mmCIF file of C-alpha atoms and ligand atoms in Angstrom:
data_model
loop_
_atom_site.group_PDB
_atom_site.id
_atom_site.type_symbol
_atom_site.label_atom_id
_atom_site.label_comp_id
_atom_site.label_asym_id
_atom_site.label_seq_id
_atom_site.Cartn_x
_atom_site.Cartn_y
_atom_site.Cartn_z
ATOM 1 C CA MET A 1 -26.103 -8.729 -19.229
ATOM 2 C CA PRO A 2 -22.888 -7.727 -20.975
ATOM 3 C CA MET A 3 -19.870 -7.125 -18.735
ATOM 4 C CA GLU A 4 -19.613 -3.542 -20.089
ATOM 5 C CA ASP A 5 -22.643 -2.572 -17.970
ATOM 6 C CA LEU A 6 -20.728 -3.556 -14.855
ATOM 7 C CA ALA A 7 -17.168 -2.425 -15.598
ATOM 8 C CA VAL A 8 -15.480 -0.301 -18.264
ATOM 9 C CA PRO A 9 -12.031 1.234 -18.166
ATOM 10 C CA THR A 10 -12.011 4.989 -18.872
ATOM 11 C CA PRO A 11 -9.288 7.655 -18.643
ATOM 12 C CA THR A 12 -10.895 8.745 -15.343
ATOM 13 C CA GLY A 13 -10.585 5.235 -13.952
ATOM 14 C CA LEU A 14 -12.709 2.139 -13.706
ATOM 15 C CA CYS A 15 -16.388 2.977 -14.343
ATOM 16 C CA CYS A 16 -19.504 0.981 -13.438
ATOM 17 C CA PRO A 17 -22.136 2.399 -15.810
ATOM 18 C CA ALA A 18 -25.011 0.383 -14.314
ATOM 19 C CA GLY A 19 -24.236 1.698 -10.821
ATOM 20 C CA GLY A 20 -23.345 5.226 -11.922
ATOM 21 C CA PHE A 21 -20.020 5.226 -10.049
ATOM 22 C CA TYR A 22 -16.255 4.979 -10.501
ATOM 23 C CA ILE A 23 -13.751 2.963 -8.478
ATOM 24 C CA ASP A 24 -10.619 4.938 -7.415
ATOM 25 C CA PRO A 25 -11.121 7.629 -10.099
ATOM 26 C CA VAL A 26 -8.078 9.787 -10.805
ATOM 27 C CA ARG A 27 -10.220 12.880 -11.381
ATOM 28 C CA PRO A 28 -13.193 14.296 -9.415
ATOM 29 C CA VAL A 29 -16.495 12.489 -10.174
ATOM 30 C CA ASP A 30 -20.050 12.554 -8.770
ATOM 31 C CA LYS A 31 -19.791 9.169 -7.048
ATOM 32 C CA ALA A 32 -16.600 7.342 -6.152
ATOM 33 C CA LEU A 33 -15.968 4.025 -4.415
ATOM 34 C CA ILE A 34 -12.472 4.126 -2.899
ATOM 35 C CA THR A 35 -10.377 1.025 -2.160
ATOM 36 C CA HIS A 36 -7.841 2.681 0.187
ATOM 37 C CA ALA A 37 -6.412 6.000 1.309
ATOM 38 C CA HIS A 38 -3.122 6.153 -0.653
ATOM 39 C CA SER A 39 -3.371 9.398 -2.568
ATOM 40 C CA ASP A 40 -3.156 7.904 -6.070
ATOM 41 C CA HIS A 41 -6.378 5.968 -5.314
ATOM 42 C CA ALA A 42 -8.105 8.447 -2.985
ATOM 43 C CA GLN A 43 -8.247 11.782 -4.774
ATOM 44 C CA PRO A 44 -10.058 14.702 -3.133
ATOM 45 C CA GLY A 45 -12.992 16.531 -4.732
ATOM 46 C CA HIS A 46 -15.577 13.803 -5.408
ATOM 47 C CA GLY A 47 -19.289 14.548 -4.888
ATOM 48 C CA ALA A 48 -19.945 11.397 -2.852
ATOM 49 C CA VAL A 49 -17.524 8.771 -1.548
ATOM 50 C CA LEU A 50 -18.259 5.249 -0.353
ATOM 51 C CA ALA A 51 -15.373 3.536 1.485
ATOM 52 C CA THR A 52 -14.506 1.825 4.758
ATOM 53 C CA ARG A 53 -14.557 3.954 7.887
ATOM 54 C CA GLU A 54 -10.766 3.788 8.151
ATOM 55 C CA THR A 55 -10.261 4.880 4.545
ATOM 56 C CA LEU A 56 -12.614 7.839 5.060
ATOM 57 C CA ASP A 57 -10.853 8.849 8.302
ATOM 58 C CA LEU A 58 -7.423 8.561 6.657
ATOM 59 C CA MET A 59 -8.638 10.630 3.673
ATOM 60 C CA ARG A 60 -9.800 13.345 6.091
ATOM 61 C CA LEU A 61 -6.433 13.240 7.875
ATOM 62 C CA ARG A 62 -4.541 13.597 4.599
ATOM 63 C CA CYS A 63 -6.802 15.984 2.641
ATOM 64 C CA GLY A 64 -8.912 17.761 5.266
ATOM 65 C CA GLU A 65 -12.557 17.589 6.337
ATOM 66 C CA GLY A 66 -13.893 19.019 3.076
ATOM 67 C CA CYS A 67 -12.179 16.479 0.820
ATOM 68 C CA ALA A 68 -15.517 15.146 -0.538
ATOM 69 C CA GLY A 69 -19.137 16.328 -0.714
ATOM 70 C CA THR A 70 -20.518 13.428 1.312
ATOM 71 C CA MET A 71 -18.869 10.348 2.796
ATOM 72 C CA GLN A 72 -20.591 7.047 3.530
ATOM 73 C CA ALA A 73 -18.835 4.354 5.539
ATOM 74 C CA VAL A 74 -19.261 0.674 4.752
ATOM 75 C CA GLY A 75 -17.995 -2.234 6.868
ATOM 76 C CA TYR A 76 -16.182 -5.285 5.483
ATOM 77 C CA GLY A 77 -18.742 -7.820 4.255
ATOM 78 C CA GLU A 78 -21.646 -5.373 4.481
ATOM 79 C CA THR A 79 -23.788 -5.229 1.332
ATOM 80 C CA VAL A 80 -24.818 -1.899 -0.204
ATOM 81 C CA ASP A 81 -27.171 -1.429 -3.166
ATOM 82 C CA VAL A 82 -25.991 1.289 -5.544
ATOM 83 C CA ASN A 83 -28.575 1.855 -8.308
ATOM 84 C CA GLY A 84 -29.322 -1.873 -8.495
ATOM 85 C CA VAL A 85 -25.696 -2.997 -8.313
ATOM 86 C CA THR A 86 -24.738 -4.995 -5.220
ATOM 87 C CA VAL A 87 -21.512 -3.666 -3.709
ATOM 88 C CA THR A 88 -19.413 -5.378 -1.004
ATOM 89 C CA PHE A 89 -16.046 -4.315 0.426
ATOM 90 C CA ARG A 90 -13.651 -7.126 1.432
ATOM 91 C CA PRO A 91 -10.218 -6.860 3.102
ATOM 92 C CA ALA A 92 -7.266 -6.299 0.752
ATOM 93 C CA GLY A 93 -4.476 -6.682 3.359
ATOM 94 C CA HIS A 94 -2.625 -3.636 1.969
ATOM 95 C CA VAL A 95 -2.981 -0.893 4.626
ATOM 96 C CA LEU A 96 -5.495 -0.133 7.404
ATOM 97 C CA GLY A 97 -9.011 0.009 5.933
ATOM 98 C CA SER A 98 -7.933 -1.218 2.481
ATOM 99 C CA ALA A 99 -10.572 -3.104 0.542
ATOM 100 C CA GLN A 100 -11.249 -5.015 -2.595
ATOM 101 C CA ILE A 101 -14.542 -3.874 -4.083
ATOM 102 C CA CYS A 102 -16.903 -6.591 -5.263
ATOM 103 C CA ILE A 103 -19.722 -5.517 -7.622
ATOM 104 C CA GLU A 104 -22.506 -7.876 -8.711
ATOM 105 C CA ARG A 105 -25.633 -7.860 -10.828
ATOM 106 C CA ASN A 106 -27.633 -10.597 -12.537
ATOM 107 C CA GLY A 107 -25.287 -13.338 -11.397
ATOM 108 C CA ARG A 108 -22.116 -11.712 -12.734
ATOM 109 C CA ARG A 109 -19.387 -10.642 -10.342
ATOM 110 C CA VAL A 110 -16.466 -8.260 -10.787
ATOM 111 C CA VAL A 111 -13.795 -7.729 -8.121
ATOM 112 C CA ALA A 112 -11.528 -4.657 -8.198
ATOM 113 C CA SER A 113 -8.594 -5.415 -5.920
ATOM 114 C CA GLY A 114 -7.099 -1.963 -5.452
ATOM 115 C CA ASP A 115 -3.612 -2.561 -4.061
ATOM 116 C CA TYR A 116 -3.263 -5.781 -2.065
ATOM 117 C CA LYS A 117 -0.971 -8.316 -0.474
ATOM 118 C CA ASN A 118 -1.739 -11.873 0.562
ATOM 119 C CA VAL A 119 0.756 -11.802 3.431
ATOM 120 C CA ALA A 120 0.065 -11.483 7.175
ATOM 121 C CA ASP A 121 0.191 -7.901 8.446
ATOM 122 C CA PRO A 122 -0.649 -7.145 12.087
ATOM 123 C CA THR A 123 -1.823 -3.634 11.154
ATOM 124 C CA CYS A 124 -4.707 -4.561 8.844
ATOM 125 C CA ALA A 125 -7.346 -7.207 8.179
ATOM 126 C CA PRO A 126 -6.060 -10.156 6.095
ATOM 127 C CA PHE A 127 -6.649 -10.400 2.338
ATOM 128 C CA GLU A 128 -9.357 -12.820 1.217
ATOM 129 C CA PRO A 129 -9.515 -14.107 -2.367
ATOM 130 C CA ILE A 130 -13.027 -13.795 -3.828
ATOM 131 C CA ALA A 131 -14.384 -16.020 -6.586
ATOM 132 C CA CYS A 132 -15.445 -13.836 -9.522
ATOM 133 C CA ASP A 133 -15.919 -13.656 -13.308
ATOM 134 C CA LEU A 134 -13.645 -10.651 -13.825
ATOM 135 C CA PHE A 135 -10.728 -9.857 -11.505
ATOM 136 C CA ILE A 136 -9.139 -6.426 -11.766
ATOM 137 C CA THR A 137 -5.670 -6.585 -10.256
ATOM 138 C CA GLU A 138 -2.712 -4.329 -9.639
ATOM 139 C CA ALA A 139 0.751 -5.464 -10.792
ATOM 140 C CA THR A 140 3.208 -3.181 -8.966
ATOM 141 C CA PHE A 141 5.645 -6.083 -8.527
ATOM 142 C CA GLY A 142 4.383 -8.105 -11.487
ATOM 143 C CA LEU A 143 7.680 -9.600 -12.619
ATOM 144 C CA PRO A 144 9.075 -13.013 -11.605
ATOM 145 C CA VAL A 145 12.200 -11.316 -10.147
ATOM 146 C CA PHE A 146 10.029 -9.857 -7.405
ATOM 147 C CA ARG A 147 9.840 -12.342 -4.565
ATOM 148 C CA HIS A 148 9.602 -10.456 -1.302
ATOM 149 C CA GLY A 149 10.467 -13.271 1.113
ATOM 150 C CA ASP A 150 9.690 -13.210 4.814
ATOM 151 C CA PRO A 151 9.542 -9.727 6.402
ATOM 152 C CA THR A 152 10.507 -11.123 9.827
ATOM 153 C CA GLY A 153 13.916 -12.044 8.374
ATOM 154 C CA GLU A 154 14.366 -8.440 7.209
ATOM 155 C CA ILE A 155 13.427 -7.122 10.669
ATOM 156 C CA ALA A 156 15.980 -9.552 12.171
ATOM 157 C CA LYS A 157 18.652 -7.943 9.939
ATOM 158 C CA LEU A 158 17.747 -4.521 11.305
ATOM 159 C CA LEU A 159 17.898 -5.756 14.902
ATOM 160 C CA GLN A 160 21.256 -7.456 14.272
ATOM 161 C CA SER A 161 22.624 -4.164 12.971
ATOM 162 C CA VAL A 162 21.301 -2.319 16.038
ATOM 163 C CA ALA A 163 23.036 -4.901 18.269
ATOM 164 C CA LEU A 164 26.255 -4.588 16.261
ATOM 165 C CA PHE A 165 26.333 -0.769 16.279
ATOM 166 C CA PRO A 166 24.880 0.297 19.634
ATOM 167 C CA GLU A 167 26.295 3.828 19.275
ATOM 168 C CA ARG A 168 24.703 4.525 15.899
ATOM 169 C CA ALA A 169 21.166 5.673 15.119
ATOM 170 C CA HIS A 170 19.318 3.530 12.567
ATOM 171 C CA LEU A 171 17.291 5.680 10.171
ATOM 172 C CA VAL A 172 14.672 3.616 8.362
ATOM 173 C CA GLY A 173 12.904 5.172 5.370
ATOM 174 C CA VAL A 174 9.233 4.136 5.332
ATOM 175 C CA TYR A 175 6.105 5.317 3.520
ATOM 176 C CA ALA A 176 3.853 7.334 5.813
ATOM 177 C CA LEU A 177 0.657 5.304 5.399
ATOM 178 C CA GLY A 178 0.966 1.596 6.058
ATOM 179 C CA LYS A 179 4.670 0.832 5.927
ATOM 180 C CA ALA A 180 5.610 2.981 8.938
ATOM 181 C CA GLN A 181 3.056 1.309 11.183
ATOM 182 C CA ARG A 182 3.789 -2.178 9.842
ATOM 183 C CA VAL A 183 7.534 -1.851 10.467
ATOM 184 C CA VAL A 184 6.818 -0.775 14.065
ATOM 185 C CA ALA A 185 4.421 -3.712 14.516
ATOM 186 C CA LEU A 186 6.984 -6.155 13.061
ATOM 187 C CA LEU A 187 9.656 -4.806 15.445
ATOM 188 C CA ARG A 188 7.285 -5.278 18.403
ATOM 189 C CA ALA A 189 6.429 -8.802 17.241
ATOM 190 C CA ALA A 190 10.173 -9.537 17.159
ATOM 191 C CA GLY A 191 10.369 -8.581 20.843
ATOM 192 C CA TYR A 192 11.809 -5.063 20.463
ATOM 193 C CA THR A 193 10.364 -3.061 23.371
ATOM 194 C CA ARG A 194 12.555 0.069 23.408
ATOM 195 C CA PRO A 195 11.102 3.414 22.269
ATOM 196 C CA ILE A 196 10.825 3.828 18.501
ATOM 197 C CA TYR A 197 11.324 7.365 17.226
ATOM 198 C CA LEU A 198 9.241 8.944 14.468
ATOM 199 C CA HIS A 199 9.776 11.823 12.050
ATOM 200 C CA GLY A 200 6.943 14.345 12.495
ATOM 201 C CA ALA A 201 5.525 13.538 9.034
ATOM 202 C CA LEU A 202 4.643 10.017 10.236
ATOM 203 C CA ALA A 203 3.073 10.987 13.554
ATOM 204 C CA GLY A 204 -0.527 11.817 12.590
ATOM 205 C CA LEU A 205 -1.249 8.658 10.596
ATOM 206 C CA THR A 206 0.506 6.509 13.207
ATOM 207 C CA ARG A 207 -1.591 8.069 15.980
ATOM 208 C CA TYR A 208 -4.686 7.100 13.992
ATOM 209 C CA TYR A 209 -3.574 3.458 13.806
ATOM 210 C CA VAL A 210 -3.092 3.458 17.597
ATOM 211 C CA ALA A 211 -6.538 5.050 18.055
ATOM 212 C CA ARG A 212 -8.000 2.181 16.001
ATOM 213 C CA GLY A 213 -6.602 -0.316 18.512
ATOM 214 C CA ILE A 214 -3.281 -1.296 16.922
ATOM 215 C CA ASP A 215 -0.732 -1.579 19.723
ATOM 216 C CA LEU A 216 2.572 -0.056 18.581
ATOM 217 C CA GLY A 217 4.261 0.310 21.980
ATOM 218 C CA ASP A 218 6.384 3.273 23.092
ATOM 219 C CA LEU A 219 6.542 5.814 20.234
ATOM 220 C CA ARG A 220 8.297 9.159 20.524
ATOM 221 C CA LEU A 221 8.917 12.112 18.245
ATOM 222 C CA ALA A 222 12.533 12.239 17.091
ATOM 223 C CA ARG A 223 12.553 16.029 17.341
ATOM 224 C CA ASP A 224 11.869 15.865 21.090
ATOM 225 C CA ALA A 225 14.786 13.494 21.788
ATOM 226 C CA ALA A 226 18.293 14.492 22.896
ATOM 227 C CA LYS A 227 21.093 13.396 20.554
ATOM 228 C CA SER A 228 22.508 11.050 23.206
ATOM 229 C CA GLU A 229 19.121 9.313 23.522
ATOM 230 C CA LEU A 230 19.209 8.520 19.796
ATOM 231 C CA ALA A 231 22.468 6.522 19.910
ATOM 232 C CA GLY A 232 21.489 2.957 19.100
ATOM 233 C CA ALA A 233 17.870 3.985 18.517
ATOM 234 C CA ILE A 234 15.570 3.066 15.614
ATOM 235 C CA VAL A 235 14.146 6.152 13.906
ATOM 236 C CA LEU A 236 11.492 5.965 11.178
ATOM 237 C CA CYS A 237 11.224 8.758 8.619
ATOM 238 C CA PRO A 238 9.919 9.372 5.087
ATOM 239 C CA PRO A 239 12.327 7.858 2.512
ATOM 240 C CA SER A 240 13.394 11.286 1.262
ATOM 241 C CA ALA A 241 14.428 12.404 4.785
ATOM 242 C CA VAL A 242 17.066 9.660 5.128
ATOM 243 C CA LYS A 243 19.584 11.710 3.181
ATOM 244 C CA GLU A 244 18.288 15.199 3.931
ATOM 245 C CA LEU A 245 19.603 17.772 6.380
ATOM 246 C CA TRP A 246 17.126 16.349 8.873
ATOM 247 C CA SER A 247 19.228 13.199 9.217
ATOM 248 C CA ARG A 248 22.400 15.070 10.228
ATOM 249 C CA ARG A 249 21.324 15.444 13.825
ATOM 250 C CA PHE A 250 21.597 11.710 14.391
ATOM 251 C CA PRO A 251 24.739 10.069 15.732
ATOM 252 C CA ASP A 252 26.634 8.407 12.841
ATOM 253 C CA PRO A 253 23.437 7.078 11.230
ATOM 254 C CA VAL A 254 23.023 3.714 9.521
ATOM 255 C CA THR A 255 20.646 4.349 6.613
ATOM 256 C CA SER A 256 17.926 1.846 5.809
ATOM 257 C CA PHE A 257 14.848 1.700 3.584
ATOM 258 C CA ALA A 258 11.914 -0.712 3.857
ATOM 259 C CA SER A 259 10.382 -1.322 0.423
ATOM 260 C CA GLY A 260 9.686 -4.047 -2.105
ATOM 261 C CA TRP A 261 11.978 -2.061 -4.417
ATOM 262 C CA MET A 262 14.938 -2.966 -2.197
ATOM 263 C CA ARG A 263 14.964 -6.346 -3.965
ATOM 264 C CA VAL A 264 16.717 -4.400 -6.745
ATOM 265 C CA ARG A 265 20.259 -4.095 -5.363
ATOM 266 C CA ALA A 266 21.247 -1.366 -7.817
ATOM 267 C CA ARG A 267 18.377 0.732 -6.517
ATOM 268 C CA ALA A 268 19.597 0.396 -2.915
ATOM 269 C CA ARG A 269 23.155 1.265 -3.964
ATOM 270 C CA GLN A 270 22.021 4.275 -5.956
ATOM 271 C CA ARG A 271 20.152 5.610 -2.943
ATOM 272 C CA GLN A 272 23.214 4.943 -0.752
ATOM 273 C CA ILE A 273 21.216 2.719 1.554
ATOM 274 C CA ASP A 274 23.434 0.803 4.001
ATOM 275 C CA LEU A 275 20.743 -1.647 5.020
ATOM 276 C CA PRO A 276 18.048 -2.381 2.410
ATOM 277 C CA LEU A 277 14.991 -4.166 3.856
ATOM 278 C CA VAL A 278 12.704 -6.006 1.425
ATOM 279 C CA ILE A 279 9.336 -5.343 3.057
ATOM 280 C CA SER A 280 6.434 -4.671 0.706
ATOM 281 C CA ASP A 281 2.758 -3.870 1.102
ATOM 282 C CA HIS A 282 2.070 -5.175 -2.408
ATOM 283 C CA ALA A 283 1.802 -8.801 -3.489
ATOM 284 C CA ASP A 284 4.924 -10.178 -5.150
ATOM 285 C CA TRP A 285 4.899 -12.255 -8.352
ATOM 286 C CA ASP A 286 3.883 -15.441 -6.559
ATOM 287 C CA GLY A 287 1.224 -13.545 -4.607
ATOM 288 C CA LEU A 288 -0.277 -12.002 -7.745
ATOM 289 C CA THR A 289 -0.390 -15.246 -9.705
ATOM 290 C CA ALA A 290 -1.673 -17.322 -6.753
ATOM 291 C CA THR A 291 -4.423 -14.761 -6.170
ATOM 292 C CA ILE A 292 -5.515 -14.714 -9.808
ATOM 293 C CA ALA A 293 -5.732 -18.509 -9.730
ATOM 294 C CA ALA A 294 -7.685 -18.435 -6.428
ATOM 295 C CA THR A 295 -10.344 -16.090 -7.825
ATOM 296 C CA ALA A 296 -11.028 -18.600 -10.643
ATOM 297 C CA ALA A 297 -11.792 -15.567 -12.836
ATOM 298 C CA SER A 298 -11.966 -16.230 -16.574
ATOM 299 C CA GLU A 299 -11.012 -12.643 -17.335
ATOM 300 C CA VAL A 300 -8.332 -10.428 -15.758
ATOM 301 C CA TRP A 301 -7.670 -6.717 -16.159
ATOM 302 C CA VAL A 302 -4.399 -5.268 -14.909
ATOM 303 C CA THR A 303 -4.558 -1.667 -13.686
ATOM 304 C CA HIS A 304 -0.984 -0.554 -12.990
ATOM 305 C CA GLY A 305 2.582 -1.637 -12.502
ATOM 306 C CA GLU A 306 4.240 -4.321 -14.633
ATOM 307 C CA GLU A 307 1.104 -5.073 -16.630
ATOM 308 C CA ASP A 308 2.611 -6.904 -19.586
ATOM 309 C CA ALA A 309 4.261 -9.817 -17.790
ATOM 310 C CA LEU A 310 1.134 -10.536 -15.773
ATOM 311 C CA VAL A 311 -1.154 -10.254 -18.811
ATOM 312 C CA HIS A 312 1.129 -12.691 -20.631
ATOM 313 C CA TRP A 313 1.036 -15.111 -17.683
ATOM 314 C CA CYS A 314 -2.794 -15.012 -17.733
ATOM 315 C CA GLN A 315 -3.021 -15.513 -21.477
ATOM 316 C CA GLN A 316 -0.689 -18.522 -21.308
ATOM 317 C CA ARG A 317 -3.235 -20.079 -18.961
ATOM 318 C CA GLY A 318 -6.110 -19.464 -21.362
ATOM 319 C CA LEU A 319 -7.556 -16.476 -19.483
ATOM 320 C CA LYS A 320 -8.759 -13.352 -21.224
ATOM 321 C CA ALA A 321 -6.475 -10.576 -20.022
ATOM 322 C CA ARG A 322 -5.729 -6.961 -20.837
ATOM 323 C CA PRO A 323 -3.680 -4.083 -19.428
ATOM 324 C CA LEU A 324 -5.686 -0.967 -18.543
ATOM 325 C CA ARG A 325 -2.762 1.461 -18.308
ATOM 326 C CA ILE A 326 -4.727 3.917 -16.171
ATOM 327 C CA VAL A 327 -2.539 6.991 -15.927
ATOM 328 C CA GLY A 328 -2.231 8.324 -12.386
ATOM 329 C CA TYR A 329 -1.941 5.155 -10.304
ATOM 330 C CA GLY A 330 1.335 4.281 -8.678
ATOM 331 C CA ASP A 331 2.369 7.919 -8.480
ATOM 332 C CA GLU A 332 3.195 7.809 -4.820
ATOM 333 C CA GLU A 333 4.121 5.574 -1.926
ATOM 334 C CA GLU A 334 5.357 2.107 -2.751
ATOM 335 C CA GLY A 335 3.348 2.022 -5.976
ATOM 336 C CA ALA A 336 6.027 4.042 -7.699
ATOM 337 C CA GLU A 337 9.642 3.144 -8.012
ATOM 338 C CA PRO A 338 11.177 5.744 -5.689
ATOM 339 C CA GLN A 339 13.028 8.635 -7.261
ATOM 340 C CA ASP A 340 15.356 11.003 -5.488
ATOM 341 C CA GLY A 341 13.650 14.065 -4.091
ATOM 342 C CA GLU A 342 10.272 12.360 -3.944
ATOM 343 C CA VAL A 343 7.550 13.832 -1.757
ATOM 344 C CA THR A 344 6.251 11.249 0.660
ATOM 345 C CA ALA A 345 4.557 12.946 3.593
HETATM 346 ZN ZN1 ZN X 401 -1.670 1.667 -2.140
HETATM 347 ZN ZN1 ZN X 402 -1.555 1.971 -5.914
#
C-alpha cells in the first residue's frame, strides 16, 4: 500500500485518506483525531473528535461543551479501528493528556507526534519513542542553539531570587495550559511549600490538573490576597500580564518568564524580564534529533517551527525528509515566539 493512503499533508492539516480522518486539523472537519488541547491543535467545530479523556476535558474547559459534535475518549495504548486503520494514542510528554498518534495498516506505521518533549514532567505521562516508517515531528526549537538544560536549575534560580528579595513579589509569566502547572510542580519538587498565587486566567485549567490527581500544594488566587501577603510570594500569571496594569498591585515585583524562548537573551531583554527561566514543554534540538533517531523512521515530515534545519539534519543522515509548512500551528502558547500584547488565557 502506498504511504499516501495513510498520510497526506493538506492545507487543512494532516489527512489519513484510508481512515477518513484528519490529525489536528486547522479547520472544522467531519472526523478529527486530536493530539492535545493547545488551541492551535484543538480547534472547535469538528463533527467527531477522538482524543484522550484529558484532551477532551481540556477542550471543553477552553471552548465549551458544544465544541464538537461527538467526542470519543481513548486511553494511552488502547487500540481503535477507524475504517480499517489501526489507531493508538501514546504519551507525548508535552502537557496533560498529550499524545502521539500512531496509525497502521498493512504493516506500515506512521506516527504523528503533535508537540512533545522527551524530558521528565511530573504533570504528564512520559514521552515514549515509537518505531515507525514515517515520523511526523514538530520543530518549534529545531535549531542547534536551542538546548534547554535542566529545569530544576532554573527553578533554583527563582528560589534564590525569592530568598534574596524577601520583600518583593516574583511574577512569573507562564502559559495557561501545561507550563503553569509544571512550574508549580517543579517548585514543589524543589521543596517549596509556601502558598503559590495564581492569576485568575490560570485557575480553571490548574483546578483540572488537581482534579486529575496532580498534587500542586497550596494554591491561592492572587486577587484574594492582601498586598502584604504577596511580599516575597511567587505569583504565576499569563506572560502578557507581567507588564500590564494587573502587575502594579504587587510589591516591587521581580518579573520572570518561563519559556524555551528565554534561551534567546535579546528576547528576555526586549520583554524587560528580570529573571528569564529556560523551561520548555517542547523538545530542544538534542531532543528532536535523538527522538528521530529512536523511531528508526526512514522518512520524516516536519510540521511546524524551524523546519529547514531539522529537514537538513535528516537528509544528511540519508533519511527522506520534507517540511509541511502547515499554516496555523504554533499560533499560541509556547509554539509561537511570544510577541508583545499576545493573548494567552
Ligand atoms: Zn502544544
Ligand atoms: Zn503546537
